[in-house]
Tab-separated table of C-alpha atoms and ligand atoms in Angstrom:
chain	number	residue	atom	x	y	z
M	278	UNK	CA	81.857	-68.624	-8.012
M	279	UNK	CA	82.660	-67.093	-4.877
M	280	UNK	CA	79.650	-66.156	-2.215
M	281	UNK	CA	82.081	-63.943	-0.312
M	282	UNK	CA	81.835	-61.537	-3.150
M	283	UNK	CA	79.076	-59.571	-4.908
M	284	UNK	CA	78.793	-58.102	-8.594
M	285	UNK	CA	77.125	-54.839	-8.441
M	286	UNK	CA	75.686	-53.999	-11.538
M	287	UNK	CA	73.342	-50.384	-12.308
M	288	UNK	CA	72.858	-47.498	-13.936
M	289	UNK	CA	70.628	-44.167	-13.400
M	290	UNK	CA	70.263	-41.163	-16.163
M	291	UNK	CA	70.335	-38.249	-14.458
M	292	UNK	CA	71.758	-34.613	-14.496
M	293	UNK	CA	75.393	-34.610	-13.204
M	294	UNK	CA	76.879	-30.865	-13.632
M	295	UNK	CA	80.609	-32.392	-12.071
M	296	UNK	CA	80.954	-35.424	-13.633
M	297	UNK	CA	85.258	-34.984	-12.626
M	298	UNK	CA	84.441	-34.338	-9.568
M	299	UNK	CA	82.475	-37.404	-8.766
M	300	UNK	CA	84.770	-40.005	-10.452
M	301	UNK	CA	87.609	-38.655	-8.404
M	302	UNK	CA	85.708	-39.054	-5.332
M	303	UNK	CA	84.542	-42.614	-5.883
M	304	UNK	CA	87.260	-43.489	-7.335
M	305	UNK	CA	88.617	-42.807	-3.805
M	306	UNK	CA	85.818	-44.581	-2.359
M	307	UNK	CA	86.304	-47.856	-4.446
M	308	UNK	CA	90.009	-47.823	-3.301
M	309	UNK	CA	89.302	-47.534	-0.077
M	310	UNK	CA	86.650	-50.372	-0.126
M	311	UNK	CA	89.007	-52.515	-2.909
M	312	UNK	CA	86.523	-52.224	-5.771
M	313	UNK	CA	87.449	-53.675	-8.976
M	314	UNK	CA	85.547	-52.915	-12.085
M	315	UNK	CA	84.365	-49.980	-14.442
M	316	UNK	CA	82.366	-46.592	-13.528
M	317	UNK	CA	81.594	-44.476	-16.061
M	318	UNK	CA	80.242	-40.762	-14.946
M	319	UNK	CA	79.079	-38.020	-17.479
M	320	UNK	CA	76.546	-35.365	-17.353
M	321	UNK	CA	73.630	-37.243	-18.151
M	322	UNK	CA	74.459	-40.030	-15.866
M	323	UNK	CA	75.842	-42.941	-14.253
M	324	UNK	CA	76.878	-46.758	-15.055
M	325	UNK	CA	78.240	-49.183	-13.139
M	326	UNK	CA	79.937	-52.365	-13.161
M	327	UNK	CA	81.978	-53.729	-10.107
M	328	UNK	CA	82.981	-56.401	-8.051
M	329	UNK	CA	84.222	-56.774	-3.956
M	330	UNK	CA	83.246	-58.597	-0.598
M	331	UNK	CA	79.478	-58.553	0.435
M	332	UNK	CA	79.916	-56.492	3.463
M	333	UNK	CA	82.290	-53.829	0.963
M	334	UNK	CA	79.801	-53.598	-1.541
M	335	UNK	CA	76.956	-53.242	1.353
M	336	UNK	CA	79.057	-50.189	2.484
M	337	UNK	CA	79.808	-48.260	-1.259
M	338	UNK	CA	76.164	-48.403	-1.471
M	339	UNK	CA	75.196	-46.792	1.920
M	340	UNK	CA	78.011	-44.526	1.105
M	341	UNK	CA	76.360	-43.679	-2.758
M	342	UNK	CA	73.299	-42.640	-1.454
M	343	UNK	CA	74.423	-40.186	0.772
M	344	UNK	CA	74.047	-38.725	-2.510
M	345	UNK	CA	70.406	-37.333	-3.836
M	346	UNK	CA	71.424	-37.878	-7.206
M	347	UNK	CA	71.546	-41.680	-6.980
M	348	UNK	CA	68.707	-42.552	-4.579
M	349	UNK	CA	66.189	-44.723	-6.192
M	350	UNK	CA	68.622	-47.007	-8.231
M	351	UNK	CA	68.009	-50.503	-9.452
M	352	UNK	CA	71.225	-51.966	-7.965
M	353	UNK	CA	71.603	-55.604	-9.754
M	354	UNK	CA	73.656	-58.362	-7.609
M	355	UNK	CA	75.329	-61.544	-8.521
M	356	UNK	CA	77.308	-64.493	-7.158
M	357	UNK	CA	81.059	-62.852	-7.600
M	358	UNK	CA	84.169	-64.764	-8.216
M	359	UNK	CA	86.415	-62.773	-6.152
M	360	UNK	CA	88.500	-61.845	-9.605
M	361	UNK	CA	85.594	-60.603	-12.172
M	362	UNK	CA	87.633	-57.505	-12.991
M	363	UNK	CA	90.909	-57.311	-14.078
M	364	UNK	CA	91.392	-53.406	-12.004
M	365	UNK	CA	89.096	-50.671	-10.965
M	366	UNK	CA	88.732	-47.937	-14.280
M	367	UNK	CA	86.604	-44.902	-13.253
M	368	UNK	CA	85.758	-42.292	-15.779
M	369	UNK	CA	84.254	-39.286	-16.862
M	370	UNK	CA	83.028	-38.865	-20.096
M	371	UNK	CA	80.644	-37.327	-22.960
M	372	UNK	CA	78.164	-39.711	-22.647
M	373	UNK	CA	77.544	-43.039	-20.139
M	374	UNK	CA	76.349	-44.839	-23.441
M	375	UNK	CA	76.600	-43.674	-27.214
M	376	UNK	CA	74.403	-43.702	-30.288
M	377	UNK	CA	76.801	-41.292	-31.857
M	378	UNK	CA	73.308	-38.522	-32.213
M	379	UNK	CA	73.772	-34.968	-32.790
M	380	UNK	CA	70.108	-34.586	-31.178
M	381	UNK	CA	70.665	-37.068	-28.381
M	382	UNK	CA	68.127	-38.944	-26.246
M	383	UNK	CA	67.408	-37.879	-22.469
M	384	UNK	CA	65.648	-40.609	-21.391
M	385	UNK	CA	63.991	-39.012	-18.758
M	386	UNK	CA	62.502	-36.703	-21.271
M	387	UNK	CA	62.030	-39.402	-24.036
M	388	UNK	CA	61.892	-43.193	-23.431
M	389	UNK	CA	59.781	-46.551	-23.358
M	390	UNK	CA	57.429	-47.977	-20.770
M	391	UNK	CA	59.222	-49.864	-18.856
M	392	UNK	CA	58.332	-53.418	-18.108
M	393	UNK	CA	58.669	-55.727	-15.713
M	394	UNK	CA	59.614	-59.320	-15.917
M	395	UNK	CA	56.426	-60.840	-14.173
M	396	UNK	CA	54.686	-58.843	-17.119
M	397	UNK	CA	56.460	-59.660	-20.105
M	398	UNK	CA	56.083	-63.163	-18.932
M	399	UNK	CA	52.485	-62.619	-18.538
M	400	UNK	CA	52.717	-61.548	-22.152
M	401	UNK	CA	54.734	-65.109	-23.230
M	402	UNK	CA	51.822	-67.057	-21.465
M	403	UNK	CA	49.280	-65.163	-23.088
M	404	UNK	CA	50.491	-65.605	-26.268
M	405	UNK	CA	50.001	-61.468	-26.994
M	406	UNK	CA	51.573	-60.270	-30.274
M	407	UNK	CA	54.953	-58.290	-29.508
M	408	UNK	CA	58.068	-58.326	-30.651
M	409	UNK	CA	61.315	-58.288	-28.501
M	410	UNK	CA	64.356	-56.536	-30.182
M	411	UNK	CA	67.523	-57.096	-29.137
M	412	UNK	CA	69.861	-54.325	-28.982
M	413	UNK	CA	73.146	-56.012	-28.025
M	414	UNK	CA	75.902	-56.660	-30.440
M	415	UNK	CA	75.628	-59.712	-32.602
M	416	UNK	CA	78.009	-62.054	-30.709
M	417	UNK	CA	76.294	-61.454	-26.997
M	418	UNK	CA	72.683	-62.688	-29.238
M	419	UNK	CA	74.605	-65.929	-30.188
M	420	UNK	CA	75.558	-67.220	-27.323
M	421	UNK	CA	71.307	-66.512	-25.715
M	422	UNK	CA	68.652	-64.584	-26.475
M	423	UNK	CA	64.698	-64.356	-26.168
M	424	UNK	CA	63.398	-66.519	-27.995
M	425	UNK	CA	61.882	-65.647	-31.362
M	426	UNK	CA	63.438	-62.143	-30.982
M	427	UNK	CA	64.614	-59.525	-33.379
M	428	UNK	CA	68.323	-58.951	-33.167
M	429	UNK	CA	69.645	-55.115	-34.695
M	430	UNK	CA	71.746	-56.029	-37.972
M	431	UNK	CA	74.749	-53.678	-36.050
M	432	UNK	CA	78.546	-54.656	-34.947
M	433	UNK	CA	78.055	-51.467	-32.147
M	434	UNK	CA	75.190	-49.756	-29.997
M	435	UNK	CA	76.252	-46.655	-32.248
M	436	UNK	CA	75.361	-47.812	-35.312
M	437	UNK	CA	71.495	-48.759	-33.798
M	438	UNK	CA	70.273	-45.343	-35.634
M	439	UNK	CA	71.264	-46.099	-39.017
M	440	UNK	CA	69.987	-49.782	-38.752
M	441	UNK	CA	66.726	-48.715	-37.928
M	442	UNK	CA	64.751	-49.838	-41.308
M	443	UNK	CA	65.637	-53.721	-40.621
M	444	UNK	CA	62.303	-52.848	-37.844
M	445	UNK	CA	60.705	-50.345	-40.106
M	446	UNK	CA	58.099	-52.839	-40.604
M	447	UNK	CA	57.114	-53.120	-36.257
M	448	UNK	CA	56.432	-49.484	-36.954
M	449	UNK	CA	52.510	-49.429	-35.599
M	450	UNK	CA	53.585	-53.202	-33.626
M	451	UNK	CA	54.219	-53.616	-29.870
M	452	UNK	CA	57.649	-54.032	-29.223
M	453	UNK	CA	60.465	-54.435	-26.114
M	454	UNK	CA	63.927	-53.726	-26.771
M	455	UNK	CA	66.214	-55.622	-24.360
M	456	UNK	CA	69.407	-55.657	-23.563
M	457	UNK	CA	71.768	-56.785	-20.815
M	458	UNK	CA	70.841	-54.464	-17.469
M	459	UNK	CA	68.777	-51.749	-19.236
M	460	UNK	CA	70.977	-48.663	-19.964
M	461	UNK	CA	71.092	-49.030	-23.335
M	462	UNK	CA	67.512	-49.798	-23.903
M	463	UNK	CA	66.395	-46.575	-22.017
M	464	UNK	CA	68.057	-44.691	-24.829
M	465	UNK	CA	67.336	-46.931	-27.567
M	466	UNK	CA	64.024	-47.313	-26.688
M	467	UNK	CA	63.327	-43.189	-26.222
M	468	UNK	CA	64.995	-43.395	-30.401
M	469	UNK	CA	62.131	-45.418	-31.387
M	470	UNK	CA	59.706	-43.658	-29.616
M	471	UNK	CA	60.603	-40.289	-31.538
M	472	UNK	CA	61.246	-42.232	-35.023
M	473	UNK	CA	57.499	-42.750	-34.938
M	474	UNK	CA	57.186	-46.160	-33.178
M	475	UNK	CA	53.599	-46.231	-31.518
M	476	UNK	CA	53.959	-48.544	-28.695
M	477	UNK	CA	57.382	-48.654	-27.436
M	478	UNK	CA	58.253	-50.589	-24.103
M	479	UNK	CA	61.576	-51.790	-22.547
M	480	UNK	CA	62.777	-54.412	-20.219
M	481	UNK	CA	62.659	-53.054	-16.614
M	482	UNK	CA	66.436	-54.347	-14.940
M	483	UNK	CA	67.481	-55.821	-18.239
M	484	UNK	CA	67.473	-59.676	-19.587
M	485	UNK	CA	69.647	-60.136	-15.882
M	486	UNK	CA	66.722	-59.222	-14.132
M	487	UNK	CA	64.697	-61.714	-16.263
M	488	UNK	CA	66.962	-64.029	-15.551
M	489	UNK	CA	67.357	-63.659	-12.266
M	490	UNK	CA	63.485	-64.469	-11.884
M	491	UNK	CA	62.784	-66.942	-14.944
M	492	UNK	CA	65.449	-69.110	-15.665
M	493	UNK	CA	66.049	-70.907	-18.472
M	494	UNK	CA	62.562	-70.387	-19.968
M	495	UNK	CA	61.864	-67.855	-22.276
M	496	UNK	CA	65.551	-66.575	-22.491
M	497	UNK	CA	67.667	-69.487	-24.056
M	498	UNK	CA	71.046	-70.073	-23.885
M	499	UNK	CA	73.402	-68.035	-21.595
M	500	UNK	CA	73.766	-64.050	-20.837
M	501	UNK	CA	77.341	-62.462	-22.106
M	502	UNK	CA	78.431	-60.411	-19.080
M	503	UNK	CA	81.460	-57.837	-19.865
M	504	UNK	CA	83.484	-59.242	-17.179
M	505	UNK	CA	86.223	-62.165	-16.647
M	506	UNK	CA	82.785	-64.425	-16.393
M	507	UNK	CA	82.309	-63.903	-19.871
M	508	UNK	CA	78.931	-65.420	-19.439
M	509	UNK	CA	76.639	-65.866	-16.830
M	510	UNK	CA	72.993	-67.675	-16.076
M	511	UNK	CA	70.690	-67.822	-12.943
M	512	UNK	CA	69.580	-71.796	-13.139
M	513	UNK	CA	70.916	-73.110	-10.217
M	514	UNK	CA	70.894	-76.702	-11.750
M	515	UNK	CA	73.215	-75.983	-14.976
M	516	UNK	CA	69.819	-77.505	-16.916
M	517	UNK	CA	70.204	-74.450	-19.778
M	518	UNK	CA	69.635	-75.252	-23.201
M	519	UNK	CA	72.810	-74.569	-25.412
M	520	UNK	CA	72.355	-72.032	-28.145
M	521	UNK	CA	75.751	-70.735	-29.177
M	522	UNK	CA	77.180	-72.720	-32.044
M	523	UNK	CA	80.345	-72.303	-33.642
M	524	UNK	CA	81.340	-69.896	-35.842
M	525	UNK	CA	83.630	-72.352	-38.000
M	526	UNK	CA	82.095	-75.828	-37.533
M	527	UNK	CA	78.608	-75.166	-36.129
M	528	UNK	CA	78.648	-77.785	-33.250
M	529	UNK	CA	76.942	-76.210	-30.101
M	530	UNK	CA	79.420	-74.239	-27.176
M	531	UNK	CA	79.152	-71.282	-25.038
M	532	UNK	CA	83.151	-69.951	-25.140
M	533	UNK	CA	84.619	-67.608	-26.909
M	534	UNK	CA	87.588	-66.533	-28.998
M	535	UNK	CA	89.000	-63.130	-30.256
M	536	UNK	CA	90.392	-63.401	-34.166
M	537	UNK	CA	94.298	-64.162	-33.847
M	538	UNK	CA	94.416	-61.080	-36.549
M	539	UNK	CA	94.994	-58.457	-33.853
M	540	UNK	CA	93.721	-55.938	-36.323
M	541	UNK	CA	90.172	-57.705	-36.681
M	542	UNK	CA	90.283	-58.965	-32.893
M	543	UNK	CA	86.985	-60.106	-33.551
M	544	UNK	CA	85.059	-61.727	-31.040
M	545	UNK	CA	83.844	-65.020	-32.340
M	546	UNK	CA	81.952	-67.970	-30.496
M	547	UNK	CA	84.125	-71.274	-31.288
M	548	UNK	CA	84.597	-75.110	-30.009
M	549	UNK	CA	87.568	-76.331	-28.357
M	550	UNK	CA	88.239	-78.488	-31.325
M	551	UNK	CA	88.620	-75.279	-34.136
M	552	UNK	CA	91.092	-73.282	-31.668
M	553	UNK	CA	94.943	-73.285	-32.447
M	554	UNK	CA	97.187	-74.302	-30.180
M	555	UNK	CA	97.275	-70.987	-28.625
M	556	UNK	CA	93.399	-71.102	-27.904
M	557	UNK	CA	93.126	-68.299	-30.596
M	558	UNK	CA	91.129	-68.600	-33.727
M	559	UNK	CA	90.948	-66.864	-37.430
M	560	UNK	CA	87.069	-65.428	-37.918
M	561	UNK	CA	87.510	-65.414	-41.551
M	562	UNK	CA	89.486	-67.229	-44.430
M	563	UNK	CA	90.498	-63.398	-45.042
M	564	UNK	CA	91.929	-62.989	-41.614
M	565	UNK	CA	93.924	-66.343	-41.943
M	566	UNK	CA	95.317	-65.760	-45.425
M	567	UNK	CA	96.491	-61.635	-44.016
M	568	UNK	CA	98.352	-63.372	-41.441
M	569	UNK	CA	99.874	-66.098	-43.076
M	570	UNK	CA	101.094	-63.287	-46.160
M	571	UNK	CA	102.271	-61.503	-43.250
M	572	UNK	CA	104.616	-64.340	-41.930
M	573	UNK	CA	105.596	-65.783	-44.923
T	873	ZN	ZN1	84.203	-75.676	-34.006
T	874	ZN	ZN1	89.398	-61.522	-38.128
């Protein structure tokens, strides 16, 4: 960690009729300011991921709002390391996050009530009957998650619409989709809400805004962050309670590995002790056996 620098993290759905327009210019922008990190713009929004010196970040902000589009944003910050981000990777595209609908979700049409921290952990102490459902992929759940939560049965966001009977049974229940800073619960949620769920909420900020106010309590384990980080928690005093076990021998650890099968590139969670020598690892016995056919 690196207090000089700041991880910027936010998101905001809103209409954006020159999507090409605007990545070129901040694109500029972050240059100017050395920004490293990922922007996606498209034309129902923005999302944001990036990394640079306090005062640098202080200024792309001041410099963003000049902007009426993105006044109002939740702007999420974090310790930085000085080297989160490999490079800076703006884009424009379709969508700033995909469930792969031909009747997509506007969530400022169509969407959850959101909910913030202090209340959902008025909720925990209260013992109220909800159910949190987790909409990140399955190996960002391993490593920490709410506890007693509901993860979706997918490998991808996409696939959340076709996975959507595993929670047919919360139909008439209360329930909170989560997910890392929001964005994709603000779609996700406004999905439910038209498949006929009848009391839909979401995380306001994301589990990193939980975190950032209630650590290590009713979150357990650590947060995956899609940076060099890899993960990330709030509790000043390291006192988190290890959840991730791994994948091959089940003995509790928080790192991960990507399946040596470059074709499967899985992401697994896995011990120091079950990596190869070149800190690699096979996720199946069907991975090792391709590659071994392949050498031999
Ligand atoms: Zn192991
Ligand atoms: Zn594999």
């Amino acid at each position: 960690m690196n207090p000089e620098f700041t991880i910027l993290l936010f998101y905001k759905y809103v209409r954006i009729d020159n999507p090409e327009e605007v990545r070129d210019a901040q694109r500029k922008l972050c240059e100017n300011l050395g920004l490293k990190g990922r922007l996606i713009f498209a034309g129902e929004g923005v999302n944001v991921t990036l990394e640079g010196t306090k005062e640098n970040v202080k200024s792309y902000i001041e410099e963003l709002e000049k902007d009426s589009r993105f006044l109002n944003i939740h702007f999420k910050r974090s310790v930085g390391t000085g080297d989160a981000f490999p490079k800076l990777s703006v884009k424009a595209r379709k969508e700033i996050v995909s469930l792969h609908l031909e009747n997509d979700i506007n969530p400022n049409e169509m969407t959850g009530i959101h909910l913030k921290p202090e209340e959902l952990k008025q909720w925990y102490e209260e013992g109220k009957e909800f159910y949190v459902i987790d909409m990140r992929n399955d190996y960002e759940f391993k490593v920490g998650h709410f506890k007693g939560s509901v993860l979706m049965p997918v490998q991808n966001f996409r696939d959340i619409p076709s996975a959507l009977s595993h929670i047919e049974h919360l139909k008439g229940k209360t329930v909170v989709p989560v997910c890392t800073g929001g964005v994709r619960c603000e779609k996700a949620s406004g999905l439910l809400v038209r498949e006929g769920f009848t009391d839909v909420y979401q995380l306001d900020g994301g589990i990193v805004s939980y975190m950032e106010k209630f650590p290590a309590e009713e979150f357990k384990g650590t947060l995956y962050v899609f940076d060099r980080r890899i993960t990330m928690d709030f509790d000043p005093e390291d006192k988190h309670e290890v959840v991730g076990l791994c994948d091959n021998c089940n003995v509790k650890t928080e790192t991960f590995a990507n399946c040596r099968n470059k074709q499967c590139n899985k992401k697994i969670l896995c011990c120091e002790n079950c990596r190869l020598e070149d800190g690699t690892a096979f996720c199946s016995k069907v991975c090792e056996a391709f590659l071994l056919e392949k050498t031999a």
